[in-house]
PDB file of C-alpha atoms in Angstrom:
ATOM      1  CA  MET S   1       4.725 -24.468 -33.836  1.00 52.00           C
ATOM      2  CA  SER S   2       6.747 -21.430 -32.771  1.00 75.00           C
ATOM      3  CA  GLU S   3      10.419 -21.671 -32.026  1.00 87.00           C
ATOM      4  CA  LYS S   4      11.175 -22.168 -28.338  1.00 93.00           C
ATOM      5  CA  LEU S   5      13.009 -19.380 -26.589  1.00 97.00           C
ATOM      6  CA  GLU S   6      16.487 -20.307 -25.406  1.00 97.00           C
ATOM      7  CA  PHE S   7      17.851 -18.288 -22.518  1.00 97.00           C
ATOM      8  CA  ASP S   8      21.442 -18.363 -23.796  1.00 96.00           C
ATOM      9  CA  LYS S   9      20.425 -17.021 -27.188  1.00 97.00           C
ATOM     10  CA  ILE S  10      18.480 -14.019 -25.905  1.00 98.00           C
ATOM     11  CA  GLU S  11      20.655 -10.946 -26.285  1.00 98.00           C
ATOM     12  CA  LEU S  12      20.739  -7.960 -23.989  1.00 98.00           C
ATOM     13  CA  GLY S  13      19.370  -4.997 -25.904  1.00 98.00           C
ATOM     14  CA  TYR S  14      17.028  -7.126 -28.021  1.00 98.00           C
ATOM     15  CA  GLU S  15      13.934  -5.093 -28.896  1.00 98.00           C
ATOM     16  CA  LEU S  16      10.606  -6.807 -29.336  1.00 98.00           C
ATOM     17  CA  PRO S  17       8.489  -5.708 -32.307  1.00 97.00           C
ATOM     18  CA  SER S  18       6.527  -2.614 -31.250  1.00 98.00           C
ATOM     19  CA  GLN S  19       2.733  -2.696 -31.108  1.00 98.00           C
ATOM     20  CA  SER S  20       0.285   0.156 -31.648  1.00 98.00           C
ATOM     21  CA  LYS S  21      -3.241   0.707 -30.415  1.00 97.00           C
ATOM     22  CA  HIS S  22      -5.770   3.340 -31.424  1.00 98.00           C
ATOM     23  CA  ILE S  23      -7.891   4.406 -28.455  1.00 98.00           C
ATOM     24  CA  THR S  24     -11.572   5.270 -28.786  1.00 98.00           C
ATOM     25  CA  GLN S  25     -14.331   5.845 -26.238  1.00 98.00           C
ATOM     26  CA  GLU S  26     -15.985   2.691 -27.535  1.00 98.00           C
ATOM     27  CA  LYS S  27     -12.861   0.670 -26.728  1.00 98.00           C
ATOM     28  CA  ILE S  28     -12.623   2.241 -23.273  1.00 98.00           C
ATOM     29  CA  ASP S  29     -16.283   1.350 -22.617  1.00 98.00           C
ATOM     30  CA  LYS S  30     -15.620  -2.208 -23.770  1.00 98.00           C
ATOM     31  CA  ASN S  31     -12.641  -2.405 -21.444  1.00 98.00           C
ATOM     32  CA  ALA S  32     -14.820  -1.163 -18.559  1.00 98.00           C
ATOM     33  CA  GLU S  33     -17.280  -4.011 -19.161  1.00 98.00           C
ATOM     34  CA  ALA S  34     -14.421  -6.499 -19.475  1.00 98.00           C
ATOM     35  CA  SER S  35     -12.534  -5.329 -16.404  1.00 98.00           C
ATOM     36  CA  LEU S  36     -15.579  -4.401 -14.254  1.00 98.00           C
ATOM     37  CA  ASP S  37     -14.010  -0.988 -13.620  1.00 98.00           C
ATOM     38  CA  PHE S  38     -16.828   1.479 -14.231  1.00 98.00           C
ATOM     39  CA  ASN S  39     -15.183   4.563 -12.762  1.00 97.00           C
ATOM     40  CA  PRO S  40     -16.831   7.621 -14.378  1.00 96.00           C
ATOM     41  CA  ILE S  41     -13.391   9.023 -15.251  1.00 96.00           C
ATOM     42  CA  HIS S  42     -13.361   6.333 -17.958  1.00 98.00           C
ATOM     43  CA  ILE S  43     -16.950   6.061 -19.120  1.00 98.00           C
ATOM     44  CA  ASP S  44     -18.805   9.309 -18.379  1.00 97.00           C
ATOM     45  CA  PRO S  45     -17.738  12.025 -20.863  1.00 97.00           C
ATOM     46  CA  GLU S  46     -20.305  14.529 -19.539  1.00 97.00           C
ATOM     47  CA  TRP S  47     -19.121  14.228 -15.941  1.00 95.00           C
ATOM     48  CA  CYS S  48     -15.484  14.506 -17.038  1.00 95.00           C
ATOM     49  CA  LYS S  49     -16.360  17.663 -18.970  1.00 94.00           C
ATOM     50  CA  LYS S  50     -18.279  19.071 -15.996  1.00 92.00           C
ATOM     51  CA  ILE S  51     -15.386  18.603 -13.588  1.00 90.00           C
ATOM     52  CA  ASN S  52     -12.751  19.401 -16.258  1.00 90.00           C
ATOM     53  CA  LEU S  53     -10.952  16.145 -15.466  1.00 91.00           C
ATOM     54  CA  LEU S  54      -7.174  16.600 -15.438  1.00 91.00           C
ATOM     55  CA  GLY S  55      -7.490  20.003 -17.084  1.00 89.00           C
ATOM     56  CA  LYS S  56      -8.856  18.768 -20.390  1.00 93.00           C
ATOM     57  CA  GLY S  57     -12.319  17.594 -19.417  1.00 94.00           C
ATOM     58  CA  THR S  58     -12.215  14.324 -21.328  1.00 96.00           C
ATOM     59  CA  THR S  59     -12.437  10.744 -20.186  1.00 97.00           C
ATOM     60  CA  ILE S  60      -9.173   8.865 -19.761  1.00 98.00           C
ATOM     61  CA  ALA S  61      -8.419   5.239 -20.530  1.00 98.00           C
ATOM     62  CA  HIS S  62      -7.939   2.765 -17.683  1.00 98.00           C
ATOM     63  CA  GLY S  63      -4.351   2.620 -16.462  1.00 98.00           C
ATOM     64  CA  MET S  64      -4.788  -1.147 -16.323  1.00 98.00           C
ATOM     65  CA  MET S  65      -5.698  -1.128 -20.011  1.00 98.00           C
ATOM     66  CA  THR S  66      -2.341   0.512 -20.713  1.00 98.00           C
ATOM     67  CA  LEU S  67      -0.682  -2.069 -18.449  1.00 98.00           C
ATOM     68  CA  SER S  68      -2.433  -4.877 -20.329  1.00 98.00           C
ATOM     69  CA  PHE S  69      -1.006  -3.490 -23.592  1.00 98.00           C
ATOM     70  CA  MET S  70       2.432  -3.404 -21.946  1.00 98.00           C
ATOM     71  CA  GLY S  71       1.935  -7.025 -20.915  1.00 98.00           C
ATOM     72  CA  LYS S  72       0.662  -8.121 -24.329  1.00 98.00           C
ATOM     73  CA  ILE S  73       3.819  -7.117 -26.184  1.00 98.00           C
ATOM     74  CA  VAL S  74       5.716  -9.373 -23.763  1.00 98.00           C
ATOM     75  CA  THR S  75       3.335 -12.355 -23.753  1.00 98.00           C
ATOM     76  CA  ASP S  76       3.106 -12.263 -27.577  1.00 98.00           C
ATOM     77  CA  TRP S  77       6.849 -12.978 -27.519  1.00 98.00           C
ATOM     78  CA  ALA S  78       7.149 -15.163 -24.437  1.00 98.00           C
ATOM     79  CA  TYR S  79       4.099 -17.448 -24.619  1.00 98.00           C
ATOM     80  CA  PRO S  80       4.648 -18.948 -28.109  1.00 97.00           C
ATOM     81  CA  GLY S  81       8.297 -19.464 -27.123  1.00 97.00           C
ATOM     82  CA  GLY S  82       7.433 -21.460 -24.002  1.00 97.00           C
ATOM     83  CA  GLY S  83       8.059 -18.657 -21.492  1.00 98.00           C
ATOM     84  CA  PHE S  84       6.059 -17.515 -18.485  1.00 98.00           C
ATOM     85  CA  LEU S  85       5.294 -13.982 -17.352  1.00 98.00           C
ATOM     86  CA  LYS S  86       6.812 -13.647 -13.882  1.00 98.00           C
ATOM     87  CA  SER S  87       5.980 -10.031 -13.133  1.00 98.00           C
ATOM     88  CA  LEU S  88       4.610  -6.890 -14.721  1.00 98.00           C
ATOM     89  CA  GLU S  89       4.931  -3.367 -13.445  1.00 98.00           C
ATOM     90  CA  GLY S  90       3.835  -0.053 -14.873  1.00 98.00           C
ATOM     91  CA  LYS S  91       3.768   3.607 -13.934  1.00 98.00           C
ATOM     92  CA  PHE S  92       1.323   5.824 -15.731  1.00 98.00           C
ATOM     93  CA  LEU S  93       2.909   9.171 -16.479  1.00 97.00           C
ATOM     94  CA  TYR S  94       0.427  10.903 -18.741  1.00 97.00           C
ATOM     95  CA  PRO S  95      -3.279  10.375 -19.434  1.00 97.00           C
ATOM     96  CA  VAL S  96      -4.367   8.261 -22.409  1.00 98.00           C
ATOM     97  CA  ARG S  97      -7.446   9.794 -24.036  1.00 98.00           C
ATOM     98  CA  PRO S  98      -9.914   8.826 -26.764  1.00 98.00           C
ATOM     99  CA  GLY S  99      -8.316   9.548 -30.141  1.00 98.00           C
ATOM    100  CA  ASP S 100      -4.793   8.755 -28.956  1.00 98.00           C
ATOM    101  CA  ASP S 101      -2.500   6.355 -30.777  1.00 98.00           C
ATOM    102  CA  ILE S 102      -0.382   4.454 -28.285  1.00 98.00           C
ATOM    103  CA  THR S 103       2.748   2.561 -29.313  1.00 98.00           C
ATOM    104  CA  ASN S 104       4.251  -0.004 -26.961  1.00 98.00           C
ATOM    105  CA  TYR S 105       7.915  -0.899 -26.815  1.00 98.00           C
ATOM    106  CA  ALA S 106       9.925  -3.540 -24.952  1.00 98.00           C
ATOM    107  CA  GLN S 107      13.636  -4.249 -24.703  1.00 98.00           C
ATOM    108  CA  VAL S 108      15.607  -6.934 -22.872  1.00 98.00           C
ATOM    109  CA  ILE S 109      17.759  -5.179 -20.271  1.00 98.00           C
ATOM    110  CA  GLU S 110      18.741  -7.915 -17.781  1.00 98.00           C
ATOM    111  CA  LYS S 111      19.492 -11.654 -17.853  1.00 98.00           C
ATOM    112  CA  HIS S 112      19.307 -13.725 -14.668  1.00 98.00           C
ATOM    113  CA  PRO S 113      20.760 -17.223 -15.214  1.00 97.00           C
ATOM    114  CA  ARG S 114      19.584 -20.014 -12.874  1.00 96.00           C
ATOM    115  CA  SER S 115      20.382 -23.723 -12.870  1.00 91.00           C
ATOM    116  CA  ASP S 116      16.895 -24.980 -12.006  1.00 90.00           C
ATOM    117  CA  ARG S 117      14.987 -23.996 -15.148  1.00 91.00           C
ATOM    118  CA  THR S 118      13.988 -20.670 -13.607  1.00 96.00           C
ATOM    119  CA  SER S 119      16.320 -18.394 -15.572  1.00 98.00           C
ATOM    120  CA  PHE S 120      14.613 -15.138 -16.374  1.00 98.00           C
ATOM    121  CA  VAL S 121      15.066 -11.963 -18.347  1.00 98.00           C
ATOM    122  CA  VAL S 122      13.866  -8.480 -17.483  1.00 98.00           C
ATOM    123  CA  LEU S 123      12.424  -6.219 -20.146  1.00 98.00           C
ATOM    124  CA  GLU S 124      12.094  -2.475 -19.976  1.00 98.00           C
ATOM    125  CA  LEU S 125       8.680  -1.371 -21.194  1.00 98.00           C
ATOM    126  CA  TRP S 126       7.453   1.983 -22.351  1.00 98.00           C
ATOM    127  CA  CYS S 127       4.630   3.399 -24.374  1.00 98.00           C
ATOM    128  CA  GLU S 128       4.247   6.676 -26.174  1.00 98.00           C
ATOM    129  CA  ASN S 129       1.336   8.597 -27.619  1.00 98.00           C
ATOM    130  CA  GLN S 130       1.164  10.110 -31.113  1.00 98.00           C
ATOM    131  CA  ASP S 131       3.101  13.187 -29.918  1.00 98.00           C
ATOM    132  CA  GLY S 132       6.000  11.074 -28.653  1.00 98.00           C
ATOM    133  CA  VAL S 133       5.010  11.683 -25.020  1.00 98.00           C
ATOM    134  CA  LYS S 134       5.762   8.739 -22.742  1.00 98.00           C
ATOM    135  CA  VAL S 135       2.419   7.758 -21.209  1.00 98.00           C
ATOM    136  CA  GLY S 136       3.683   4.701 -19.363  1.00 98.00           C
ATOM    137  CA  VAL S 137       6.943   3.067 -18.292  1.00 98.00           C
ATOM    138  CA  GLY S 138       7.577  -0.217 -16.576  1.00 98.00           C
ATOM    139  CA  GLU S 139       9.257  -3.586 -16.440  1.00 98.00           C
ATOM    140  CA  ALA S 140       8.354  -7.204 -17.000  1.00 98.00           C
ATOM    141  CA  ALA S 141      10.192 -10.363 -16.038  1.00 98.00           C
ATOM    142  CA  VAL S 142       9.882 -13.517 -18.136  1.00 98.00           C
ATOM    143  CA  THR S 143      10.954 -16.991 -17.024  1.00 98.00           C
ATOM    144  CA  ILE S 144      12.586 -19.014 -19.807  1.00 97.00           C
ATOM    145  CA  PRO S 145      12.501 -22.660 -18.690  1.00 93.00           C
ATOM    146  CA  GLU S 146      14.695 -24.086 -21.481  1.00 74.00           C
TER     147      GLU S 146
ATOM    148  CA  MET C   1     -21.370 -23.806 -19.835  1.00 66.00           C
ATOM    149  CA  VAL C   2     -20.879 -22.127 -16.454  1.00 75.00           C
ATOM    150  CA  GLN C   3     -22.919 -18.955 -16.032  1.00 89.00           C
ATOM    151  CA  GLU C   4     -20.976 -16.065 -14.501  1.00 95.00           C
ATOM    152  CA  LYS C   5     -22.229 -14.962 -11.119  1.00 95.00           C
ATOM    153  CA  LEU C   6     -21.076 -11.590  -9.877  1.00 96.00           C
ATOM    154  CA  PRO C   7     -21.363 -11.040  -6.116  1.00 95.00           C
ATOM    155  CA  GLU C   8     -24.837  -9.770  -5.228  1.00 96.00           C
ATOM    156  CA  ARG C   9     -23.415  -6.535  -3.827  1.00 96.00           C
ATOM    157  CA  PHE C  10     -21.539  -5.708  -7.049  1.00 97.00           C
ATOM    158  CA  GLU C  11     -22.594  -2.307  -8.387  1.00 97.00           C
ATOM    159  CA  LYS C  12     -21.725  -0.844 -11.787  1.00 97.00           C
ATOM    160  CA  ASN C  13     -22.777   2.672 -10.825  1.00 97.00           C
ATOM    161  CA  PHE C  14     -19.827   3.939  -8.772  1.00 95.00           C
ATOM    162  CA  PHE C  15     -21.728   7.137  -7.881  1.00 94.00           C
ATOM    163  CA  LYS C  16     -24.259   5.084  -5.924  1.00 95.00           C
ATOM    164  CA  TYR C  17     -21.792   4.484  -3.086  1.00 94.00           C
ATOM    165  CA  GLU C  18     -19.886   7.754  -3.356  1.00 90.00           C
ATOM    166  CA  GLU C  19     -21.332   9.182  -0.161  1.00 89.00           C
ATOM    167  CA  LYS C  20     -20.414   6.038   1.766  1.00 91.00           C
ATOM    168  CA  GLN C  21     -16.767   6.385   0.781  1.00 90.00           C
ATOM    169  CA  ARG C  22     -14.470   7.139   3.707  1.00 90.00           C
ATOM    170  CA  SER C  23     -11.998   9.970   3.332  1.00 89.00           C
ATOM    171  CA  TRP C  24      -8.296   9.287   2.829  1.00 91.00           C
ATOM    172  CA  ASP C  25      -7.719  10.595   6.381  1.00 91.00           C
ATOM    173  CA  ASP C  26     -10.003   7.888   7.792  1.00 93.00           C
ATOM    174  CA  LEU C  27      -8.211   4.993   6.094  1.00 95.00           C
ATOM    175  CA  GLU C  28      -5.978   3.026   8.487  1.00 97.00           C
ATOM    176  CA  VAL C  29      -2.795   1.387   7.251  1.00 98.00           C
ATOM    177  CA  GLY C  30      -3.187  -2.333   7.984  1.00 98.00           C
ATOM    178  CA  GLU C  31      -6.946  -2.417   7.530  1.00 98.00           C
ATOM    179  CA  VAL C  32      -8.190  -5.461   5.642  1.00 98.00           C
ATOM    180  CA  TYR C  33     -11.086  -5.607   3.231  1.00 97.00           C
ATOM    181  CA  ASN C  34     -14.105  -7.832   3.076  1.00 94.00           C
ATOM    182  CA  THR C  35     -13.766  -9.561  -0.280  1.00 96.00           C
ATOM    183  CA  GLU C  36     -15.864 -12.210  -1.991  1.00 97.00           C
ATOM    184  CA  PRO C  37     -14.670 -15.132  -4.141  1.00 97.00           C
ATOM    185  CA  PHE C  38     -15.277 -14.946  -7.873  1.00 98.00           C
ATOM    186  CA  THR C  39     -15.540 -17.846 -10.314  1.00 98.00           C
ATOM    187  CA  VAL C  40     -13.947 -16.981 -13.641  1.00 98.00           C
ATOM    188  CA  THR C  41     -15.826 -18.290 -16.670  1.00 98.00           C
ATOM    189  CA  LEU C  42     -14.381 -18.842 -20.134  1.00 98.00           C
ATOM    190  CA  GLU C  43     -16.741 -16.094 -21.295  1.00 98.00           C
ATOM    191  CA  ARG C  44     -15.215 -13.620 -18.815  1.00 98.00           C
ATOM    192  CA  ILE C  45     -11.706 -14.607 -19.923  1.00 98.00           C
ATOM    193  CA  GLN C  46     -12.555 -14.049 -23.568  1.00 97.00           C
ATOM    194  CA  LEU C  47     -14.530 -10.866 -22.870  1.00 98.00           C
ATOM    195  CA  TYR C  48     -11.511  -9.561 -20.994  1.00 98.00           C
ATOM    196  CA  ALA C  49      -9.112 -10.588 -23.781  1.00 98.00           C
ATOM    197  CA  GLU C  50     -11.325  -8.816 -26.329  1.00 98.00           C
ATOM    198  CA  GLY C  51     -11.609  -5.747 -24.085  1.00 98.00           C
ATOM    199  CA  THR C  52      -7.833  -5.468 -24.004  1.00 98.00           C
ATOM    200  CA  GLU C  53      -7.431  -6.463 -27.677  1.00 98.00           C
ATOM    201  CA  ASP C  54      -5.321  -9.468 -26.786  1.00 98.00           C
ATOM    202  CA  TYR C  55      -6.169 -12.368 -29.062  1.00 98.00           C
ATOM    203  CA  ASN C  56      -3.458 -14.768 -27.934  1.00 98.00           C
ATOM    204  CA  PRO C  57      -4.538 -18.283 -29.039  1.00 98.00           C
ATOM    205  CA  PHE C  58      -3.901 -19.622 -25.532  1.00 98.00           C
ATOM    206  CA  TYR C  59      -7.016 -17.713 -24.412  1.00 98.00           C
ATOM    207  CA  PHE C  60      -9.241 -18.856 -27.306  1.00 98.00           C
ATOM    208  CA  ASP C  61      -7.945 -21.974 -29.069  1.00 98.00           C
ATOM    209  CA  GLU C  62      -8.288 -25.102 -26.958  1.00 97.00           C
ATOM    210  CA  GLU C  63      -6.025 -27.193 -29.200  1.00 97.00           C
ATOM    211  CA  ALA C  64      -3.233 -24.596 -29.305  1.00 97.00           C
ATOM    212  CA  ALA C  65      -3.483 -24.119 -25.536  1.00 98.00           C
ATOM    213  CA  LYS C  66      -3.428 -27.871 -24.911  1.00 98.00           C
ATOM    214  CA  ASN C  67      -0.119 -28.182 -26.738  1.00 95.00           C
ATOM    215  CA  SER C  68       1.426 -25.203 -24.942  1.00 97.00           C
ATOM    216  CA  GLN C  69       3.479 -24.963 -21.753  1.00 97.00           C
ATOM    217  CA  PHE C  70       0.146 -24.342 -19.986  1.00 98.00           C
ATOM    218  CA  GLY C  71      -1.534 -27.579 -21.117  1.00 98.00           C
ATOM    219  CA  GLY C  72      -4.924 -25.893 -21.553  1.00 98.00           C
ATOM    220  CA  LEU C  73      -6.759 -22.606 -21.903  1.00 98.00           C
ATOM    221  CA  ILE C  74      -5.654 -19.800 -19.595  1.00 98.00           C
ATOM    222  CA  ALA C  75      -6.632 -16.192 -18.938  1.00 98.00           C
ATOM    223  CA  PRO C  76      -4.478 -13.152 -19.729  1.00 98.00           C
ATOM    224  CA  PRO C  77      -2.307 -12.276 -16.707  1.00 98.00           C
ATOM    225  CA  THR C  78      -4.174  -9.024 -16.044  1.00 98.00           C
ATOM    226  CA  ILE C  79      -7.474 -10.931 -15.639  1.00 98.00           C
ATOM    227  CA  VAL C  80      -6.866 -10.120 -11.969  1.00 98.00           C
ATOM    228  CA  VAL C  81      -8.379  -6.688 -12.693  1.00 98.00           C
ATOM    229  CA  PRO C  82     -12.005  -7.864 -13.070  1.00 98.00           C
ATOM    230  CA  ILE C  83     -11.386 -10.403 -10.287  1.00 98.00           C
ATOM    231  CA  VAL C  84     -10.419  -7.649  -7.856  1.00 98.00           C
ATOM    232  CA  PHE C  85     -13.253  -5.347  -8.944  1.00 98.00           C
ATOM    233  CA  ALA C  86     -15.739  -8.214  -8.523  1.00 98.00           C
ATOM    234  CA  SER C  87     -14.303  -9.143  -5.119  1.00 98.00           C
ATOM    235  CA  LEU C  88     -14.145  -5.742  -3.426  1.00 97.00           C
ATOM    236  CA  PRO C  89     -17.093  -4.113  -1.651  1.00 97.00           C
ATOM    237  CA  PRO C  90     -18.915  -1.397  -3.621  1.00 97.00           C
ATOM    238  CA  ASP C  91     -17.810   1.371  -1.238  1.00 95.00           C
ATOM    239  CA  HIS C  92     -14.109   0.472  -1.408  1.00 96.00           C
ATOM    240  CA  TRP C  93     -11.804   3.378  -2.291  1.00 95.00           C
ATOM    241  CA  ALA C  94     -10.709   1.564  -5.461  1.00 96.00           C
ATOM    242  CA  LYS C  95     -14.183   2.413  -6.753  1.00 95.00           C
ATOM    243  CA  MET C  96     -14.141   6.073  -5.741  1.00 94.00           C
ATOM    244  CA  PRO C  97     -15.335   8.270  -8.610  1.00 93.00           C
ATOM    245  CA  GLY C  98     -12.377  10.357  -9.755  1.00 92.00           C
ATOM    246  CA  ALA C  99      -9.615   8.165  -8.321  1.00 94.00           C
ATOM    247  CA  ILE C 100      -6.552   8.078 -10.597  1.00 94.00           C
ATOM    248  CA  ASN C 101      -4.216   5.126 -11.173  1.00 96.00           C
ATOM    249  CA  PRO C 102      -0.533   6.120 -10.793  1.00 96.00           C
ATOM    250  CA  GLY C 103       0.983   2.640 -11.311  1.00 97.00           C
ATOM    251  CA  GLN C 104       0.841  -0.995 -10.256  1.00 98.00           C
ATOM    252  CA  ARG C 105       3.095  -4.021  -9.736  1.00 98.00           C
ATOM    253  CA  LEU C 106       1.924  -7.606 -10.301  1.00 98.00           C
ATOM    254  CA  GLU C 107       3.887 -10.771  -9.477  1.00 98.00           C
ATOM    255  CA  PHE C 108       2.407 -13.887 -11.008  1.00 98.00           C
ATOM    256  CA  GLY C 109       2.081 -17.476  -9.832  1.00 98.00           C
ATOM    257  CA  VAL C 110      -0.113 -19.994 -11.625  1.00 98.00           C
ATOM    258  CA  PRO C 111      -2.371 -18.744 -14.419  1.00 98.00           C
ATOM    259  CA  VAL C 112      -6.126 -18.388 -14.028  1.00 98.00           C
ATOM    260  CA  ARG C 113      -8.036 -21.075 -15.932  1.00 98.00           C
ATOM    261  CA  PRO C 114     -11.710 -21.264 -16.945  1.00 98.00           C
ATOM    262  CA  GLY C 115     -13.830 -22.369 -13.996  1.00 97.00           C
ATOM    263  CA  ASP C 116     -11.309 -21.366 -11.333  1.00 98.00           C
ATOM    264  CA  THR C 117     -12.715 -19.860  -8.174  1.00 98.00           C
ATOM    265  CA  ILE C 118     -10.446 -17.036  -7.141  1.00 98.00           C
ATOM    266  CA  TYR C 119      -9.991 -15.640  -3.645  1.00 98.00           C
ATOM    267  CA  CYS C 120      -8.566 -12.227  -2.937  1.00 98.00           C
ATOM    268  CA  GLN C 121      -7.079 -11.094   0.362  1.00 97.00           C
ATOM    269  CA  SER C 122      -6.558  -7.375   0.517  1.00 97.00           C
ATOM    270  CA  LYS C 123      -5.178  -4.843   2.960  1.00 97.00           C
ATOM    271  CA  LEU C 124      -3.995  -1.266   2.961  1.00 98.00           C
ATOM    272  CA  ILE C 125      -0.216  -1.342   3.330  1.00 98.00           C
ATOM    273  CA  ASP C 126       0.569   2.367   2.970  1.00 98.00           C
ATOM    274  CA  LYS C 127      -0.898   5.798   2.490  1.00 96.00           C
ATOM    275  CA  TYR C 128       1.102   8.920   1.831  1.00 95.00           C
ATOM    276  CA  LEU C 129       1.073  12.504   0.672  1.00 93.00           C
ATOM    277  CA  LYS C 130       3.247  13.530  -2.236  1.00 92.00           C
ATOM    278  CA  ARG C 131       3.237  16.835  -4.115  1.00 89.00           C
ATOM    279  CA  GLY C 132      -0.131  17.725  -2.622  1.00 87.00           C
ATOM    280  CA  LYS C 133      -1.777  14.447  -3.610  1.00 90.00           C
ATOM    281  CA  LYS C 134      -3.189  11.710  -1.384  1.00 93.00           C
ATOM    282  CA  TYR C 135      -2.047   8.203  -2.286  1.00 95.00           C
ATOM    283  CA  THR C 136      -3.171   4.777  -1.112  1.00 96.00           C
ATOM    284  CA  VAL C 137      -1.239   1.520  -1.549  1.00 97.00           C
ATOM    285  CA  ALA C 138      -2.884  -1.873  -1.141  1.00 97.00           C
ATOM    286  CA  GLU C 139      -1.700  -5.442  -1.388  1.00 98.00           C
ATOM    287  CA  PHE C 140      -3.938  -8.002  -3.056  1.00 98.00           C
ATOM    288  CA  PHE C 141      -2.936 -11.620  -2.475  1.00 98.00           C
ATOM    289  CA  ILE C 142      -4.869 -13.639  -5.017  1.00 98.00           C
ATOM    290  CA  THR C 143      -5.195 -17.442  -4.875  1.00 98.00           C
ATOM    291  CA  ASN C 144      -7.213 -20.143  -6.614  1.00 98.00           C
ATOM    292  CA  GLN C 145      -9.377 -22.948  -5.204  1.00 98.00           C
ATOM    293  CA  LYS C 146      -6.231 -25.072  -4.680  1.00 98.00           C
ATOM    294  CA  GLN C 147      -4.684 -22.313  -2.542  1.00 98.00           C
ATOM    295  CA  GLU C 148      -2.070 -21.732  -5.252  1.00 98.00           C
ATOM    296  CA  MET C 149      -0.828 -18.167  -5.648  1.00 98.00           C
ATOM    297  CA  VAL C 150      -2.200 -16.520  -8.772  1.00 98.00           C
ATOM    298  CA  CYS C 151      -0.897 -13.023  -8.167  1.00 98.00           C
ATOM    299  CA  ARG C 152       0.533 -10.698  -5.580  1.00 98.00           C
ATOM    300  CA  TRP C 153      -0.514  -7.240  -6.622  1.00 98.00           C
ATOM    301  CA  ILE C 154       0.818  -4.086  -5.015  1.00 98.00           C
ATOM    302  CA  GLY C 155      -0.751  -0.866  -6.110  1.00 95.00           C
ATOM    303  CA  GLY C 156      -2.965   1.993  -5.228  1.00 88.00           C
ATOM    304  CA  LEU C 157      -4.642   5.133  -6.346  1.00 96.00           C
ATOM    305  CA  VAL C 158      -4.542   8.887  -6.039  1.00 94.00           C
ATOM    306  CA  LEU C 159      -7.708   9.812  -4.158  1.00 91.00           C
ATOM    307  CA  GLN C 160      -8.686  13.252  -5.288  1.00 73.00           C
ATOM    308  CA  PHE C 161     -12.484  13.246  -4.861  1.00 62.00           C
ATOM    309  CA  GLN C 162     -12.566  15.000  -8.198  1.00 55.00           C
ATOM    310  CA  GLY C 163     -15.600  16.993  -9.065  1.00 54.00           C
ATOM    311  CA  ASN C 164     -17.789  16.416  -6.028  1.00 58.00           C
ATOM    312  CA  GLU C 165     -17.643  19.446  -3.729  1.00 60.00           C
ATOM    313  CA  GLU C 166     -19.073  17.591  -0.733  1.00 60.00           C
ATOM    314  CA  MET C 167     -16.463  14.874  -1.096  1.00 58.00           C
ATOM    315  CA  ILE C 168     -13.679  17.421  -1.522  1.00 56.00           C
ATOM    316  CA  LYS C 169     -14.678  18.942   1.864  1.00 59.00           C
ATOM    317  CA  LYS C 170     -14.272  15.465   3.433  1.00 55.00           C
TER     318      LYS C 170
END
């Protein structure tokens, strides 16, 4: 059994362990089937080449796949500790393409104490590709009921 | 085991409805969309978890989930993505070939559980031009069969009609 998160013990500035993902066309296709988002910008390399999508002519990964990675780093910490994901927000700054290695980061930046077991923390989220380019930024809020 | 049933009108080939897409200029802020309910199976939950490489035991391990704060198996929070894509009509702008996702915000209520029937209310709450690009913003208010809020999702797309000359003229 994992140790329960305690609101008072969570420190501002605490960084969650980073998580990395290698992106392939196969994984993007699998995500399309899973998410029911079959936009050709994700799954049709020939069409993307034909229209020179975003200047490079390759497919791009789903933004929501990036957001799910940003959420996973948080739920991997919060769920075993008894927490709940309250919100998740992401902005996608740069395309994620097949072959990219994406690393996700999260850091506690706010604490919101409440007396009715609804205290929550806010985490800053960001992810970078193999060149250190930020591909996504965002925030998540996690309710810590203890 | 409950067999997944996608709405009859669901279409994987987004090009099939491309010509029926309305232009950004024709979209009216405040318009609401004709959505269909979607019952989420355990298979969909696990397919989605695998598709996002998220193997949290609370999505797969009944015993672990039972002893958790959730009291049973749940879906990953972003399961609302296939729910919304299943619910929306095939000619909705969210399915426009070439549309780009600039960012999204999701506020969560109760988690989705296997067998839940999920309802999605959706309307266009903004559209704007920025740096030469045409943006849409929609609100999706997502509830379960008990009328509990699952998610309030605010987000949109950049509608660029990429690649199709006829659509660009629109």
